[in-house]
PDB file of N, CA and C in Angstrom:
ATOM      1  N   UNK A   1      21.640  34.316 -94.821  1.00 81.00           N
ATOM      2  CA  UNK A   1      22.311  35.507 -95.317  1.00 81.00           C
ATOM      3  C   UNK A   1      21.300  36.481 -95.907  1.00 81.00           C
ATOM      4  N   UNK A   2      20.255  35.952 -96.548  1.00 86.00           N
ATOM      5  CA  UNK A   2      19.260  36.823 -97.180  1.00 86.00           C
ATOM      6  C   UNK A   2      18.442  37.605 -96.152  1.00 86.00           C
ATOM      7  N   UNK A   3      18.515  37.241 -94.882  1.00 93.00           N
ATOM      8  CA  UNK A   3      17.815  37.980 -93.824  1.00 93.00           C
ATOM      9  C   UNK A   3      18.588  39.219 -93.380  1.00 93.00           C
ATOM     10  N   UNK A   4      19.819  39.379 -93.835  1.00 95.00           N
ATOM     11  CA  UNK A   4      20.602  40.573 -93.492  1.00 95.00           C
ATOM     12  C   UNK A   4      19.912  41.797 -94.078  1.00 95.00           C
ATOM     13  N   UNK A   5      19.674  42.808 -93.223  1.00 96.00           N
ATOM     14  CA  UNK A   5      19.004  44.031 -93.667  1.00 96.00           C
ATOM     15  C   UNK A   5      18.844  44.947 -92.462  1.00 96.00           C
ATOM     16  N   UNK A   6      18.217  46.088 -92.679  1.00 96.00           N
ATOM     17  CA  UNK A   6      17.872  46.988 -91.589  1.00 96.00           C
ATOM     18  C   UNK A   6      16.414  46.740 -91.223  1.00 96.00           C
ATOM     19  N   UNK A   7      16.162  46.564 -89.954  1.00 96.00           N
ATOM     20  CA  UNK A   7      14.807  46.331 -89.446  1.00 96.00           C
ATOM     21  C   UNK A   7      14.417  47.522 -88.586  1.00 96.00           C
ATOM     22  N   UNK A   8      13.115  47.789 -88.542  1.00 95.00           N
ATOM     23  CA  UNK A   8      12.658  48.914 -87.728  1.00 95.00           C
ATOM     24  C   UNK A   8      11.362  48.577 -87.006  1.00 95.00           C
ATOM     25  N   UNK A   9      11.165  49.282 -85.901  1.00 95.00           N
ATOM     26  CA  UNK A   9       9.947  49.197 -85.108  1.00 95.00           C
ATOM     27  C   UNK A   9       9.368  50.609 -85.092  1.00 95.00           C
ATOM     28  N   UNK A  10       8.200  50.780 -85.675  1.00 94.00           N
ATOM     29  CA  UNK A  10       7.605  52.100 -85.857  1.00 94.00           C
ATOM     30  C   UNK A  10       6.373  52.229 -84.960  1.00 94.00           C
ATOM     31  N   UNK A  11       6.347  53.287 -84.117  1.00 94.00           N
ATOM     32  CA  UNK A  11       5.180  53.514 -83.238  1.00 94.00           C
ATOM     33  C   UNK A  11       4.480  54.827 -83.592  1.00 94.00           C
ATOM     34  N   UNK A  12       4.662  55.274 -84.791  1.00 90.00           N
ATOM     35  CA  UNK A  12       4.008  56.509 -85.228  1.00 90.00           C
ATOM     36  C   UNK A  12       4.931  57.703 -85.138  1.00 90.00           C
ATOM     37  N   UNK A  13       5.110  58.244 -83.917  1.00 91.00           N
ATOM     38  CA  UNK A  13       5.944  59.435 -83.728  1.00 91.00           C
ATOM     39  C   UNK A  13       7.424  59.107 -83.572  1.00 91.00           C
ATOM     40  N   UNK A  14       7.747  57.854 -83.340  1.00 93.00           N
ATOM     41  CA  UNK A  14       9.147  57.462 -83.135  1.00 93.00           C
ATOM     42  C   UNK A  14       9.417  56.131 -83.832  1.00 93.00           C
ATOM     43  N   UNK A  15      10.670  55.934 -84.092  1.00 94.00           N
ATOM     44  CA  UNK A  15      11.078  54.711 -84.790  1.00 94.00           C
ATOM     45  C   UNK A  15      12.424  54.253 -84.231  1.00 94.00           C
ATOM     46  N   UNK A  16      12.549  52.959 -84.079  1.00 96.00           N
ATOM     47  CA  UNK A  16      13.814  52.379 -83.649  1.00 96.00           C
ATOM     48  C   UNK A  16      14.298  51.473 -84.774  1.00 96.00           C
ATOM     49  N   UNK A  17      15.596  51.562 -85.072  1.00 95.00           N
ATOM     50  CA  UNK A  17      16.171  50.765 -86.179  1.00 95.00           C
ATOM     51  C   UNK A  17      17.346  49.930 -85.674  1.00 95.00           C
ATOM     52  N   UNK A  18      17.495  48.803 -86.320  1.00 96.00           N
ATOM     53  CA  UNK A  18      18.650  47.935 -86.033  1.00 96.00           C
ATOM     54  C   UNK A  18      19.068  47.253 -87.331  1.00 96.00           C
ATOM     55  N   UNK A  19      20.354  47.066 -87.456  1.00 96.00           N
ATOM     56  CA  UNK A  19      20.892  46.379 -88.638  1.00 96.00           C
ATOM     57  C   UNK A  19      21.237  44.945 -88.241  1.00 96.00           C
ATOM     58  N   UNK A  20      20.733  44.006 -89.008  1.00 95.00           N
ATOM     59  CA  UNK A  20      21.036  42.589 -88.781  1.00 95.00           C
ATOM     60  C   UNK A  20      22.004  42.117 -89.859  1.00 95.00           C
ATOM     61  N   UNK A  21      23.133  41.550 -89.431  1.00 95.00           N
ATOM     62  CA  UNK A  21      24.109  40.974 -90.349  1.00 95.00           C
ATOM     63  C   UNK A  21      24.211  39.488 -90.013  1.00 95.00           C
ATOM     64  N   UNK A  22      23.847  38.653 -90.954  1.00 93.00           N
ATOM     65  CA  UNK A  22      23.904  37.204 -90.753  1.00 93.00           C
ATOM     66  C   UNK A  22      25.189  36.689 -91.387  1.00 93.00           C
ATOM     67  N   UNK A  23      26.009  36.044 -90.582  1.00 93.00           N
ATOM     68  CA  UNK A  23      27.265  35.482 -91.083  1.00 93.00           C
ATOM     69  C   UNK A  23      27.021  34.039 -91.513  1.00 93.00           C
ATOM     70  N   UNK A  24      27.404  33.752 -92.747  1.00 88.00           N
ATOM     71  CA  UNK A  24      27.213  32.399 -93.267  1.00 88.00           C
ATOM     72  C   UNK A  24      28.147  31.417 -92.572  1.00 88.00           C
ATOM     73  N   UNK A  25      27.610  30.266 -92.258  1.00 89.00           N
ATOM     74  CA  UNK A  25      28.419  29.191 -91.691  1.00 89.00           C
ATOM     75  C   UNK A  25      29.199  28.534 -92.835  1.00 89.00           C
ATOM     76  N   UNK A  26      30.426  28.121 -92.599  1.00 93.00           N
ATOM     77  CA  UNK A  26      31.180  27.455 -93.656  1.00 93.00           C
ATOM     78  C   UNK A  26      30.583  26.084 -93.956  1.00 93.00           C
ATOM     79  N   UNK A  27      30.747  25.664 -95.185  1.00 94.00           N
ATOM     80  CA  UNK A  27      30.293  24.334 -95.571  1.00 94.00           C
ATOM     81  C   UNK A  27      31.342  23.322 -95.114  1.00 94.00           C
ATOM     82  N   UNK A  28      30.896  22.280 -94.455  1.00 96.00           N
ATOM     83  CA  UNK A  28      31.781  21.234 -93.958  1.00 96.00           C
ATOM     84  C   UNK A  28      31.332  19.890 -94.498  1.00 96.00           C
ATOM     85  N   UNK A  29      32.212  18.906 -94.426  1.00 97.00           N
ATOM     86  CA  UNK A  29      31.851  17.544 -94.808  1.00 97.00           C
ATOM     87  C   UNK A  29      31.237  16.836 -93.605  1.00 97.00           C
ATOM     88  N   UNK A  30      30.000  16.371 -93.747  1.00 96.00           N
ATOM     89  CA  UNK A  30      29.375  15.538 -92.716  1.00 96.00           C
ATOM     90  C   UNK A  30      29.855  14.100 -92.904  1.00 96.00           C
ATOM     91  N   UNK A  31      30.078  13.737 -94.179  1.00 97.00           N
ATOM     92  CA  UNK A  31      30.641  12.420 -94.505  1.00 97.00           C
ATOM     93  C   UNK A  31      31.616  12.631 -95.656  1.00 97.00           C
ATOM     94  N   UNK A  32      32.864  12.261 -95.425  1.00 97.00           N
ATOM     95  CA  UNK A  32      33.885  12.437 -96.453  1.00 97.00           C
ATOM     96  C   UNK A  32      33.878  11.269 -97.429  1.00 97.00           C
ATOM     97  N   UNK A  33      34.583  11.448 -98.548  1.00 97.00           N
ATOM     98  CA  UNK A  33      34.738  10.358 -99.514  1.00 97.00           C
ATOM     99  C   UNK A  33      35.453   9.190 -98.858  1.00 97.00           C
ATOM    100  N   UNK A  34      35.133   8.000 -99.318  1.00 96.00           N
ATOM    101  CA  UNK A  34      35.796   6.785 -98.812  1.00 96.00           C
ATOM    102  C   UNK A  34      36.550   6.113 -99.945  1.00 96.00           C
ATOM    103  N   UNK A  35      37.673   5.483 -99.597  1.00 96.00           N
ATOM    104  CA  UNK A  35      38.435   4.727-100.585  1.00 96.00           C
ATOM    105  C   UNK A  35      37.572   3.596-101.133  1.00 96.00           C
ATOM    106  N   UNK A  36      37.722   3.315-102.413  1.00 95.00           N
ATOM    107  CA  UNK A  36      36.956   2.251-103.065  1.00 95.00           C
ATOM    108  C   UNK A  36      37.900   1.376-103.879  1.00 95.00           C
ATOM    109  N   UNK A  37      37.484   0.141-104.080  1.00 94.00           N
ATOM    110  CA  UNK A  37      38.158  -0.779-105.002  1.00 94.00           C
ATOM    111  C   UNK A  37      37.103  -1.310-105.948  1.00 94.00           C
ATOM    112  N   UNK A  38      37.483  -1.492-107.211  1.00 94.00           N
ATOM    113  CA  UNK A  38      36.529  -1.991-108.195  1.00 94.00           C
ATOM    114  C   UNK A  38      37.251  -2.830-109.234  1.00 94.00           C
ATOM    115  N   UNK A  39      36.519  -3.751-109.825  1.00 95.00           N
ATOM    116  CA  UNK A  39      37.064  -4.545-110.923  1.00 95.00           C
ATOM    117  C   UNK A  39      36.965  -3.750-112.212  1.00 95.00           C
ATOM    118  N   UNK A  40      37.970  -3.938-113.056  1.00 96.00           N
ATOM    119  CA  UNK A  40      38.005  -3.253-114.339  1.00 96.00           C
ATOM    120  C   UNK A  40      36.702  -3.495-115.096  1.00 96.00           C
ATOM    121  N   UNK A  41      36.186  -2.437-115.715  1.00 96.00           N
ATOM    122  CA  UNK A  41      34.972  -2.538-116.507  1.00 96.00           C
ATOM    123  C   UNK A  41      33.694  -2.274-115.718  1.00 96.00           C
ATOM    124  N   UNK A  42      33.794  -2.232-114.412  1.00 96.00           N
ATOM    125  CA  UNK A  42      32.618  -2.002-113.570  1.00 96.00           C
ATOM    126  C   UNK A  42      32.377  -0.504-113.382  1.00 96.00           C
ATOM    127  N   UNK A  43      31.336  -0.193-112.625  1.00 96.00           N
ATOM    128  CA  UNK A  43      30.985   1.181-112.299  1.00 96.00           C
ATOM    129  C   UNK A  43      31.240   1.430-110.822  1.00 96.00           C
ATOM    130  N   UNK A  44      31.707   2.635-110.487  1.00 97.00           N
ATOM    131  CA  UNK A  44      31.982   3.005-109.102  1.00 97.00           C
ATOM    132  C   UNK A  44      31.226   4.288-108.785  1.00 97.00           C
ATOM    133  N   UNK A  45      30.704   4.368-107.562  1.00 97.00           N
ATOM    134  CA  UNK A  45      30.035   5.581-107.106  1.00 97.00           C
ATOM    135  C   UNK A  45      30.770   6.100-105.876  1.00 97.00           C
ATOM    136  N   UNK A  46      31.264   7.341-105.958  1.00 97.00           N
ATOM    137  CA  UNK A  46      31.901   8.006-104.826  1.00 97.00           C
ATOM    138  C   UNK A  46      30.891   9.007-104.259  1.00 97.00           C
ATOM    139  N   UNK A  47      30.694   8.981-102.951  1.00 97.00           N
ATOM    140  CA  UNK A  47      29.671   9.793-102.309  1.00 97.00           C
ATOM    141  C   UNK A  47      30.245  10.569-101.136  1.00 97.00           C
ATOM    142  N   UNK A  48      29.829  11.828-101.014  1.00 97.00           N
ATOM    143  CA  UNK A  48      30.142  12.618 -99.829  1.00 97.00           C
ATOM    144  C   UNK A  48      28.887  13.372 -99.410  1.00 97.00           C
ATOM    145  N   UNK A  49      28.846  13.742 -98.130  1.00 97.00           N
ATOM    146  CA  UNK A  49      27.702  14.494 -97.626  1.00 97.00           C
ATOM    147  C   UNK A  49      28.196  15.802 -97.033  1.00 97.00           C
ATOM    148  N   UNK A  50      27.510  16.881 -97.370  1.00 97.00           N
ATOM    149  CA  UNK A  50      27.901  18.229 -96.955  1.00 97.00           C
ATOM    150  C   UNK A  50      26.974  18.742 -95.861  1.00 97.00           C
ATOM    151  N   UNK A  51      27.393  19.783 -95.182  1.00 96.00           N
ATOM    152  CA  UNK A  51      26.591  20.339 -94.094  1.00 96.00           C
ATOM    153  C   UNK A  51      25.482  21.269 -94.583  1.00 96.00           C
ATOM    154  N   UNK A  52      25.548  21.693 -95.853  1.00 94.00           N
ATOM    155  CA  UNK A  52      24.527  22.574 -96.414  1.00 94.00           C
ATOM    156  C   UNK A  52      24.004  21.969 -97.713  1.00 94.00           C
ATOM    157  N   UNK A  53      22.694  22.009 -97.920  1.00 93.00           N
ATOM    158  CA  UNK A  53      22.140  21.452 -99.149  1.00 93.00           C
ATOM    159  C   UNK A  53      22.494  22.297-100.377  1.00 93.00           C
ATOM    160  N   UNK A  54      22.565  21.609-101.507  1.00 88.00           N
ATOM    161  CA  UNK A  54      22.752  22.249-102.815  1.00 88.00           C
ATOM    162  C   UNK A  54      23.982  23.142-102.908  1.00 88.00           C
ATOM    163  N   UNK A  55      25.037  22.797-102.164  1.00 92.00           N
ATOM    164  CA  UNK A  55      26.305  23.517-102.252  1.00 92.00           C
ATOM    165  C   UNK A  55      27.005  23.108-103.545  1.00 92.00           C
ATOM    166  N   UNK A  56      27.466  24.063-104.355  1.00 93.00           N
ATOM    167  CA  UNK A  56      28.173  23.690-105.583  1.00 93.00           C
ATOM    168  C   UNK A  56      29.405  22.827-105.269  1.00 93.00           C
ATOM    169  N   UNK A  57      29.567  21.761-106.034  1.00 95.00           N
ATOM    170  CA  UNK A  57      30.674  20.817-105.838  1.00 95.00           C
ATOM    171  C   UNK A  57      31.480  20.735-107.129  1.00 95.00           C
ATOM    172  N   UNK A  58      32.805  20.706-106.992  1.00 96.00           N
ATOM    173  CA  UNK A  58      33.699  20.514-108.138  1.00 96.00           C
ATOM    174  C   UNK A  58      34.407  19.184-107.919  1.00 96.00           C
ATOM    175  N   UNK A  59      34.255  18.257-108.854  1.00 97.00           N
ATOM    176  CA  UNK A  59      34.913  16.956-108.751  1.00 97.00           C
ATOM    177  C   UNK A  59      36.239  17.016-109.505  1.00 97.00           C
ATOM    178  N   UNK A  60      37.274  16.398-108.896  1.00 97.00           N
ATOM    179  CA  UNK A  60      38.605  16.410-109.494  1.00 97.00           C
ATOM    180  C   UNK A  60      39.235  15.019-109.406  1.00 97.00           C
ATOM    181  N   UNK A  61      40.090  14.724-110.367  1.00 96.00           N
ATOM    182  CA  UNK A  61      40.951  13.536-110.315  1.00 96.00           C
ATOM    183  C   UNK A  61      42.368  14.080-110.293  1.00 96.00           C
ATOM    184  N   UNK A  62      43.029  13.948-109.150  1.00 94.00           N
ATOM    185  CA  UNK A  62      44.338  14.593-108.996  1.00 94.00           C
ATOM    186  C   UNK A  62      44.137  16.092-109.076  1.00 94.00           C
ATOM    187  N   UNK A  63      44.819  16.746-109.997  1.00 95.00           N
ATOM    188  CA  UNK A  63      44.693  18.200-110.183  1.00 95.00           C
ATOM    189  C   UNK A  63      43.723  18.557-111.304  1.00 95.00           C
ATOM    190  N   UNK A  64      43.190  17.553-112.015  1.00 95.00           N
ATOM    191  CA  UNK A  64      42.327  17.801-113.174  1.00 95.00           C
ATOM    192  C   UNK A  64      40.861  17.868-112.767  1.00 95.00           C
ATOM    193  N   UNK A  65      40.183  18.918-113.221  1.00 97.00           N
ATOM    194  CA  UNK A  65      38.747  19.053-112.983  1.00 97.00           C
ATOM    195  C   UNK A  65      38.010  18.094-113.910  1.00 97.00           C
ATOM    196  N   UNK A  66      37.024  17.392-113.352  1.00 97.00           N
ATOM    197  CA  UNK A  66      36.229  16.457-114.145  1.00 97.00           C
ATOM    198  C   UNK A  66      34.979  17.149-114.677  1.00 97.00           C
ATOM    199  N   UNK A  67      34.562  16.738-115.864  1.00 97.00           N
ATOM    200  CA  UNK A  67      33.361  17.272-116.495  1.00 97.00           C
ATOM    201  C   UNK A  67      32.434  16.111-116.835  1.00 97.00           C
ATOM    202  N   UNK A  68      31.137  16.374-116.807  1.00 96.00           N
ATOM    203  CA  UNK A  68      30.153  15.338-117.127  1.00 96.00           C
ATOM    204  C   UNK A  68      30.406  14.814-118.541  1.00 96.00           C
ATOM    205  N   UNK A  69      30.344  13.498-118.682  1.00 96.00           N
ATOM    206  CA  UNK A  69      30.603  12.845-119.970  1.00 96.00           C
ATOM    207  C   UNK A  69      30.033  11.435-119.895  1.00 96.00           C
ATOM    208  N   UNK A  70      30.313  10.625-120.918  1.00 96.00           N
ATOM    209  CA  UNK A  70      29.907   9.213-120.870  1.00 96.00           C
ATOM    210  C   UNK A  70      30.633   8.493-119.734  1.00 96.00           C
ATOM    211  N   UNK A  71      31.801   8.965-119.389  1.00 96.00           N
ATOM    212  CA  UNK A  71      32.627   8.355-118.343  1.00 96.00           C
ATOM    213  C   UNK A  71      32.193   8.794-116.941  1.00 96.00           C
ATOM    214  N   UNK A  72      31.920  10.100-116.774  1.00 97.00           N
ATOM    215  CA  UNK A  72      31.619  10.663-115.456  1.00 97.00           C
ATOM    216  C   UNK A  72      30.207  11.237-115.404  1.00 97.00           C
ATOM    217  N   UNK A  73      29.508  10.891-114.340  1.00 97.00           N
ATOM    218  CA  UNK A  73      28.178  11.455-114.095  1.00 97.00           C
ATOM    219  C   UNK A  73      28.159  12.034-112.687  1.00 97.00           C
ATOM    220  N   UNK A  74      27.586  13.210-112.549  1.00 97.00           N
ATOM    221  CA  UNK A  74      27.471  13.879-111.259  1.00 97.00           C
ATOM    222  C   UNK A  74      26.003  13.923-110.857  1.00 97.00           C
ATOM    223  N   UNK A  75      25.750  13.621-109.595  1.00 97.00           N
ATOM    224  CA  UNK A  75      24.401  13.736-109.049  1.00 97.00           C
ATOM    225  C   UNK A  75      24.500  14.467-107.727  1.00 97.00           C
ATOM    226  N   UNK A  76      23.510  15.293-107.459  1.00 96.00           N
ATOM    227  CA  UNK A  76      23.480  15.991-106.181  1.00 96.00           C
ATOM    228  C   UNK A  76      22.030  16.152-105.755  1.00 96.00           C
ATOM    229  N   UNK A  77      21.738  15.622-104.565  1.00 95.00           N
ATOM    230  CA  UNK A  77      20.402  15.723-103.990  1.00 95.00           C
ATOM    231  C   UNK A  77      20.558  16.229-102.560  1.00 95.00           C
ATOM    232  N   UNK A  78      20.103  17.459-102.341  1.00 94.00           N
ATOM    233  CA  UNK A  78      20.221  18.027-100.994  1.00 94.00           C
ATOM    234  C   UNK A  78      21.671  18.147-100.575  1.00 94.00           C
ATOM    235  N   UNK A  79      22.023  17.441 -99.517  1.00 97.00           N
ATOM    236  CA  UNK A  79      23.387  17.519 -98.985  1.00 97.00           C
ATOM    237  C   UNK A  79      24.308  16.423 -99.522  1.00 97.00           C
ATOM    238  N   UNK A  80      23.783  15.520-100.345  1.00 97.00           N
ATOM    239  CA  UNK A  80      24.572  14.381-100.834  1.00 97.00           C
ATOM    240  C   UNK A  80      25.036  14.637-102.267  1.00 97.00           C
ATOM    241  N   UNK A  81      26.352  14.529-102.479  1.00 97.00           N
ATOM    242  CA  UNK A  81      26.952  14.690-103.804  1.00 97.00           C
ATOM    243  C   UNK A  81      27.588  13.363-104.209  1.00 97.00           C
ATOM    244  N   UNK A  82      27.356  12.955-105.467  1.00 97.00           N
ATOM    245  CA  UNK A  82      27.874  11.671-105.945  1.00 97.00           C
ATOM    246  C   UNK A  82      28.590  11.841-107.278  1.00 97.00           C
ATOM    247  N   UNK A  83      29.649  11.082-107.428  1.00 98.00           N
ATOM    248  CA  UNK A  83      30.370  10.959-108.691  1.00 98.00           C
ATOM    249  C   UNK A  83      30.270   9.510-109.112  1.00 98.00           C
ATOM    250  N   UNK A  84      29.736   9.277-110.309  1.00 98.00           N
ATOM    251  CA  UNK A  84      29.654   7.921-110.859  1.00 98.00           C
ATOM    252  C   UNK A  84      30.691   7.826-111.967  1.00 98.00           C
ATOM    253  N   UNK A  85      31.566   6.832-111.854  1.00 97.00           N
ATOM    254  CA  UNK A  85      32.603   6.585-112.868  1.00 97.00           C
ATOM    255  C   UNK A  85      32.240   5.284-113.549  1.00 97.00           C
ATOM    256  N   UNK A  86      32.017   5.330-114.846  1.00 97.00           N
ATOM    257  CA  UNK A  86      31.623   4.143-115.613  1.00 97.00           C
ATOM    258  C   UNK A  86      32.843   3.486-116.249  1.00 97.00           C
ATOM    259  N   UNK A  87      32.727   2.170-116.442  1.00 96.00           N
ATOM    260  CA  UNK A  87      33.740   1.389-117.152  1.00 96.00           C
ATOM    261  C   UNK A  87      35.144   1.721-116.641  1.00 96.00           C
ATOM    262  N   UNK A  88      35.352   1.485-115.326  1.00 96.00           N
ATOM    263  CA  UNK A  88      36.631   1.841-114.728  1.00 96.00           C
ATOM    264  C   UNK A  88      37.799   1.058-115.318  1.00 96.00           C
ATOM    265  N   UNK A  89      38.911   1.755-115.417  1.00 95.00           N
ATOM    266  CA  UNK A  89      40.159   1.179-115.954  1.00 95.00           C
ATOM    267  C   UNK A  89      41.249   1.440-114.910  1.00 95.00           C
ATOM    268  N   UNK A  90      42.366   0.728-115.007  1.00 94.00           N
ATOM    269  CA  UNK A  90      43.473   0.975-114.061  1.00 94.00           C
ATOM    270  C   UNK A  90      43.910   2.438-114.046  1.00 94.00           C
ATOM    271  N   UNK A  91      43.776   3.141-115.174  1.00 93.00           N
ATOM    272  CA  UNK A  91      44.176   4.557-115.222  1.00 93.00           C
ATOM    273  C   UNK A  91      43.228   5.456-114.422  1.00 93.00           C
ATOM    274  N   UNK A  92      42.071   4.928-113.999  1.00 93.00           N
ATOM    275  CA  UNK A  92      41.148   5.700-113.162  1.00 93.00           C
ATOM    276  C   UNK A  92      41.592   5.725-111.700  1.00 93.00           C
ATOM    277  N   UNK A  93      42.567   4.897-111.347  1.00 92.00           N
ATOM    278  CA  UNK A  93      43.054   4.871-109.959  1.00 92.00           C
ATOM    279  C   UNK A  93      43.728   6.182-109.608  1.00 92.00           C
TER     280      UNK A  93
END
């Protein structure tokens, strides 16, 4: 997208111009989340992979947005986004 601009070819007495518009590709899931089972008190890691690196990710439980805390940790490296849930309880299902 940052390459979008007007480009020109200058030969001194004449100039030719063209406008380049780069359309961003939508972000897609290369690997979606998978269902997990865990024993109470353990830690669970949910992982998904996106088609574009460093895409902002919002983690949710049902309709509630999750925030980093002692319970939830978010990691993102390149195209891989992870949610770590510590000390899982039945209410985390």
